[in-house]
Amino acid sequence: MSAEDAIRRELVAAAHSAFARGLTHGSTGNISARVDGDRVLMTPTGSSLGSVTADSLSVLELSGRHLDGPPPTKESFLHLAVLRARPDAGAIVHTHSTHAAAVSCLADLDRADVLPPYTAYYAMRVGAMPLIPYFPPGDRGLGDAAEHLAVGHRALLLANHGPIVAASDVGAAMDAAEEIEENARLFFLLTGRRTRPLSPEQVRALAPSRR
């Protein structure tokens, strides 16, 4: 099996898992993986992550040029922007998961870091997650905003939309996306109660950098 075939299988397994666990619904959500420095596999447009197959993935260059397969997700420009900003990233997961999307609709959020770090796993896998202002679907301004913020952050929350996270590979990106959803769930469960998020010192002890 070639390296690309292995990545295709990993991406499809992650897509099916995300759908089965309710991190996406309908045809929402998309996943991409870097094959080499300039080629990217991506889930296709109009597809449910629950039915994606290894041979139905789109192949693009980082520039956005479509190389092979069906047309990519309409949010391909967002994935490519984050991958350009983070040459260390091997994969991107973008979901519309319920609790994280609900957080993205709230007023008076800390735009520099939307969710408190309630757990060590959130602090380690996600770090600080800033809010990107609302952009209508397909607005390329979203890609510009994401590319700027992704330089210093692994995860971003898109206002009235959902989270996007970059990581070393598909498995790590999925783990981080799930931590975002679980931390958002805790956020709502704890609303109205006194809470004790991890302190900045505790976060620093877990990871030298939250980038």
Short mmCIF file of C-alpha atoms in Angstrom, two decimals:
data_model
loop_
_atom_site.label_atom_id
_atom_site.label_comp_id
_atom_site.label_asym_id
_atom_site.label_seq_id
_atom_site.Cartn_x
_atom_site.Cartn_y
_atom_site.Cartn_z
CA MET A 1 0.00 0.00 0.00
CA SER A 2 1.35 3.43 -0.95
CA ALA A 3 1.60 6.29 1.52
CA GLU A 4 -1.22 8.07 -0.30
CA ASP A 5 -3.46 5.00 -0.12
CA ALA A 6 -2.85 4.80 3.63
CA ILE A 7 -3.78 8.47 4.07
CA ARG A 8 -6.93 7.96 1.98
CA ARG A 9 -8.00 5.09 4.23
CA GLU A 10 -7.27 7.09 7.38
CA LEU A 11 -9.23 10.08 6.09
CA VAL A 12 -12.26 7.96 5.15
CA ALA A 13 -12.23 6.16 8.52
CA ALA A 14 -12.17 9.53 10.29
CA ALA A 15 -15.00 10.87 8.14
CA HIS A 16 -17.21 7.86 8.91
CA SER A 17 -16.37 8.11 12.61
CA ALA A 18 -17.17 11.83 12.75
CA PHE A 19 -20.57 11.20 11.19
CA ALA A 20 -21.35 8.19 13.39
CA ARG A 21 -20.51 10.16 16.55
CA GLY A 22 -22.62 13.14 15.56
CA LEU A 23 -19.81 15.59 14.97
CA THR A 24 -21.37 16.30 11.57
CA HIS A 25 -24.85 16.00 10.11
CA GLY A 26 -26.24 15.91 6.59
CA SER A 27 -23.55 17.10 4.21
CA THR A 28 -21.84 19.38 6.74
CA GLY A 29 -18.23 19.06 7.80
CA ASN A 30 -15.13 18.30 5.78
CA ILE A 31 -11.69 16.79 6.24
CA SER A 32 -8.44 17.22 4.36
CA ALA A 33 -4.99 15.66 4.55
CA ARG A 34 -1.66 16.71 3.10
CA VAL A 35 -0.17 14.01 0.89
CA ASP A 36 3.14 15.78 0.38
CA GLY A 37 4.27 19.37 0.50
CA ASP A 38 1.91 20.67 -2.17
CA ARG A 39 -0.84 18.07 -2.70
CA VAL A 40 -3.95 17.74 -0.55
CA LEU A 41 -6.70 15.12 -0.34
CA MET A 42 -10.12 16.53 0.56
CA THR A 43 -13.68 15.34 0.99
CA PRO A 44 -15.87 16.21 -2.02
CA THR A 45 -18.62 18.78 -2.25
CA GLY A 46 -22.20 17.87 -1.36
CA SER A 47 -21.26 14.61 0.33
CA SER A 48 -22.06 13.21 3.75
CA LEU A 49 -18.97 12.26 5.73
CA GLY A 50 -20.80 9.04 6.51
CA SER A 51 -20.65 7.87 2.90
CA VAL A 52 -17.27 9.15 1.66
CA THR A 53 -15.07 6.53 -0.03
CA ALA A 54 -11.34 6.41 -0.68
CA ASP A 55 -11.80 6.81 -4.43
CA SER A 56 -14.24 9.72 -4.10
CA LEU A 57 -11.74 12.17 -2.60
CA SER A 58 -10.69 15.31 -4.40
CA VAL A 59 -7.02 16.11 -4.98
CA LEU A 60 -5.85 19.73 -5.02
CA GLU A 61 -2.69 21.76 -4.94
CA LEU A 62 -2.15 24.20 -2.07
CA SER A 63 -2.72 26.94 -4.63
CA GLY A 64 -6.29 25.67 -5.06
CA ARG A 65 -5.84 24.05 -8.48
CA HIS A 66 -8.01 20.93 -8.80
CA LEU A 67 -5.86 17.99 -9.89
CA ASP A 68 -8.08 14.90 -9.71
CA GLY A 69 -11.30 13.41 -8.39
CA PRO A 70 -14.69 15.09 -7.94
CA PRO A 71 -15.05 18.78 -7.10
CA PRO A 72 -13.86 19.45 -3.52
CA THR A 73 -15.91 20.78 -0.66
CA LYS A 74 -17.00 24.38 -1.18
CA GLU A 75 -14.91 25.21 1.88
CA SER A 76 -11.71 23.96 0.25
CA PHE A 77 -10.28 27.49 0.27
CA LEU A 78 -10.56 27.47 4.08
CA HIS A 79 -8.63 24.21 4.43
CA LEU A 80 -5.94 25.36 2.04
CA ALA A 81 -5.57 28.68 3.85
CA VAL A 82 -4.94 26.93 7.16
CA LEU A 83 -2.53 24.43 5.59
CA ARG A 84 -0.55 27.28 4.05
CA ALA A 85 -0.39 29.01 7.42
CA ARG A 86 0.70 25.83 9.21
CA PRO A 87 3.36 23.90 7.27
CA ASP A 88 3.58 21.60 10.31
CA ALA A 89 -0.02 20.46 9.82
CA GLY A 90 -0.78 17.24 7.99
CA ALA A 91 -4.56 17.37 8.31
CA ILE A 92 -7.55 19.66 8.86
CA VAL A 93 -10.91 18.76 10.38
CA HIS A 94 -13.85 21.18 10.14
CA THR A 95 -17.14 20.30 11.81
CA HIS A 96 -20.47 21.90 12.61
CA SER A 97 -20.68 19.96 15.89
CA THR A 98 -23.67 21.03 17.95
CA HIS A 99 -22.17 22.44 21.14
CA ALA A 100 -19.20 24.12 19.47
CA ALA A 101 -21.51 25.67 16.86
CA ALA A 102 -23.79 26.85 19.68
CA VAL A 103 -20.84 28.56 21.39
CA SER A 104 -20.04 30.29 18.09
CA CYS A 105 -23.48 31.94 18.18
CA LEU A 106 -23.09 33.48 21.65
CA ALA A 107 -22.57 37.19 22.26
CA ASP A 108 -19.82 38.64 24.48
CA LEU A 109 -17.29 35.86 23.96
CA ASP A 110 -13.59 36.36 24.55
CA ARG A 111 -12.67 36.66 20.89
CA ALA A 112 -9.01 35.90 21.60
CA ASP A 113 -9.74 32.59 23.35
CA VAL A 114 -13.35 31.46 23.18
CA LEU A 115 -13.48 28.55 25.64
CA PRO A 116 -11.86 28.18 29.07
CA PRO A 117 -9.46 25.21 29.34
CA TYR A 118 -11.57 23.00 31.60
CA THR A 119 -9.48 19.86 31.05
CA ALA A 120 -5.84 19.01 30.49
CA TYR A 121 -6.65 17.24 27.23
CA TYR A 122 -8.30 20.35 25.82
CA ALA A 123 -5.30 22.47 26.81
CA MET A 124 -2.87 20.01 25.22
CA ARG A 125 -4.75 19.19 22.03
CA VAL A 126 -6.41 22.52 21.26
CA GLY A 127 -4.86 25.42 23.16
CA ALA A 128 -6.15 28.94 22.70
CA MET A 129 -9.00 29.09 20.16
CA PRO A 130 -9.87 32.55 18.81
CA LEU A 131 -13.16 33.51 17.20
CA ILE A 132 -13.27 34.52 13.53
CA PRO A 133 -16.09 37.01 12.76
CA TYR A 134 -19.02 35.81 10.67
CA PHE A 135 -18.58 35.48 6.93
CA PRO A 136 -21.36 34.29 4.59
CA PRO A 137 -20.85 30.88 2.93
CA GLY A 138 -18.25 31.00 0.18
CA ASP A 139 -16.84 34.40 1.17
CA ARG A 140 -13.10 34.19 0.48
CA GLY A 141 -12.53 36.76 3.20
CA LEU A 142 -12.95 33.85 5.62
CA GLY A 143 -9.90 32.18 4.13
CA ASP A 144 -7.83 35.34 4.55
CA ALA A 145 -8.92 35.71 8.18
CA ALA A 146 -8.24 32.05 8.92
CA GLU A 147 -4.82 32.09 7.28
CA HIS A 148 -3.82 35.10 9.40
CA LEU A 149 -4.96 33.60 12.73
CA ALA A 150 -3.89 30.01 12.04
CA VAL A 151 -0.23 31.05 12.05
CA GLY A 152 -0.45 31.27 15.83
CA HIS A 153 -3.30 28.84 16.62
CA ARG A 154 -4.13 25.21 15.94
CA ALA A 155 -7.88 25.71 16.26
CA LEU A 156 -10.27 28.47 15.22
CA LEU A 157 -13.97 28.94 15.88
CA LEU A 158 -15.94 30.43 12.98
CA ALA A 159 -18.77 32.66 14.21
CA ASN A 160 -22.25 31.20 13.61
CA HIS A 161 -20.61 28.24 11.94
CA GLY A 162 -18.27 25.84 13.78
CA PRO A 163 -14.66 24.89 14.58
CA ILE A 164 -11.71 24.10 12.34
CA VAL A 165 -8.58 22.45 13.69
CA ALA A 166 -5.15 21.61 12.27
CA ALA A 167 -2.89 18.84 13.53
CA SER A 168 0.01 16.63 12.53
CA ASP A 169 -2.22 13.93 11.03
CA VAL A 170 -5.86 12.98 10.60
CA GLY A 171 -6.07 11.09 13.90
CA ALA A 172 -4.66 13.99 15.91
CA ALA A 173 -6.96 16.47 14.16
CA MET A 174 -9.98 14.28 14.96
CA ASP A 175 -8.92 14.02 18.60
CA ALA A 176 -8.68 17.80 18.81
CA ALA A 177 -12.05 18.32 17.10
CA GLU A 178 -13.67 15.98 19.60
CA GLU A 179 -12.00 17.78 22.52
CA ILE A 180 -13.46 21.06 21.24
CA GLU A 181 -16.95 19.58 21.18
CA GLU A 182 -16.59 18.03 24.65
CA ASN A 183 -15.18 21.24 26.14
CA ALA A 184 -18.05 23.19 24.56
CA ARG A 185 -20.49 20.70 26.12
CA LEU A 186 -18.88 21.31 29.53
CA PHE A 187 -19.18 25.05 28.93
CA PHE A 188 -22.96 24.77 28.71
CA LEU A 189 -23.26 22.23 31.53
CA LEU A 190 -21.34 24.57 33.83
CA THR A 191 -23.12 27.80 32.85
CA GLY A 192 -24.34 29.55 35.99
CA ARG A 193 -21.97 27.67 38.28
CA ARG A 194 -18.65 28.73 39.75
CA THR A 195 -15.94 27.03 37.73
CA ARG A 196 -12.24 26.32 38.11
CA PRO A 197 -10.61 26.16 34.66
CA LEU A 198 -6.93 25.31 34.47
CA SER A 199 -4.78 28.26 35.44
CA PRO A 200 -2.29 29.79 32.97
CA GLU A 201 0.50 28.17 34.99
CA GLN A 202 -1.15 24.75 34.76
CA VAL A 203 -1.62 25.18 31.02
CA ARG A 204 2.01 26.18 30.54
CA ALA A 205 3.13 23.11 32.49
CA LEU A 206 1.19 20.88 30.08
CA ALA A 207 2.55 22.41 26.90
CA PRO A 208 5.34 24.97 26.38
CA SER A 209 3.23 26.78 23.81
CA ARG A 210 -0.52 26.99 23.18
CA ARG A 211 0.12 27.67 19.50
#
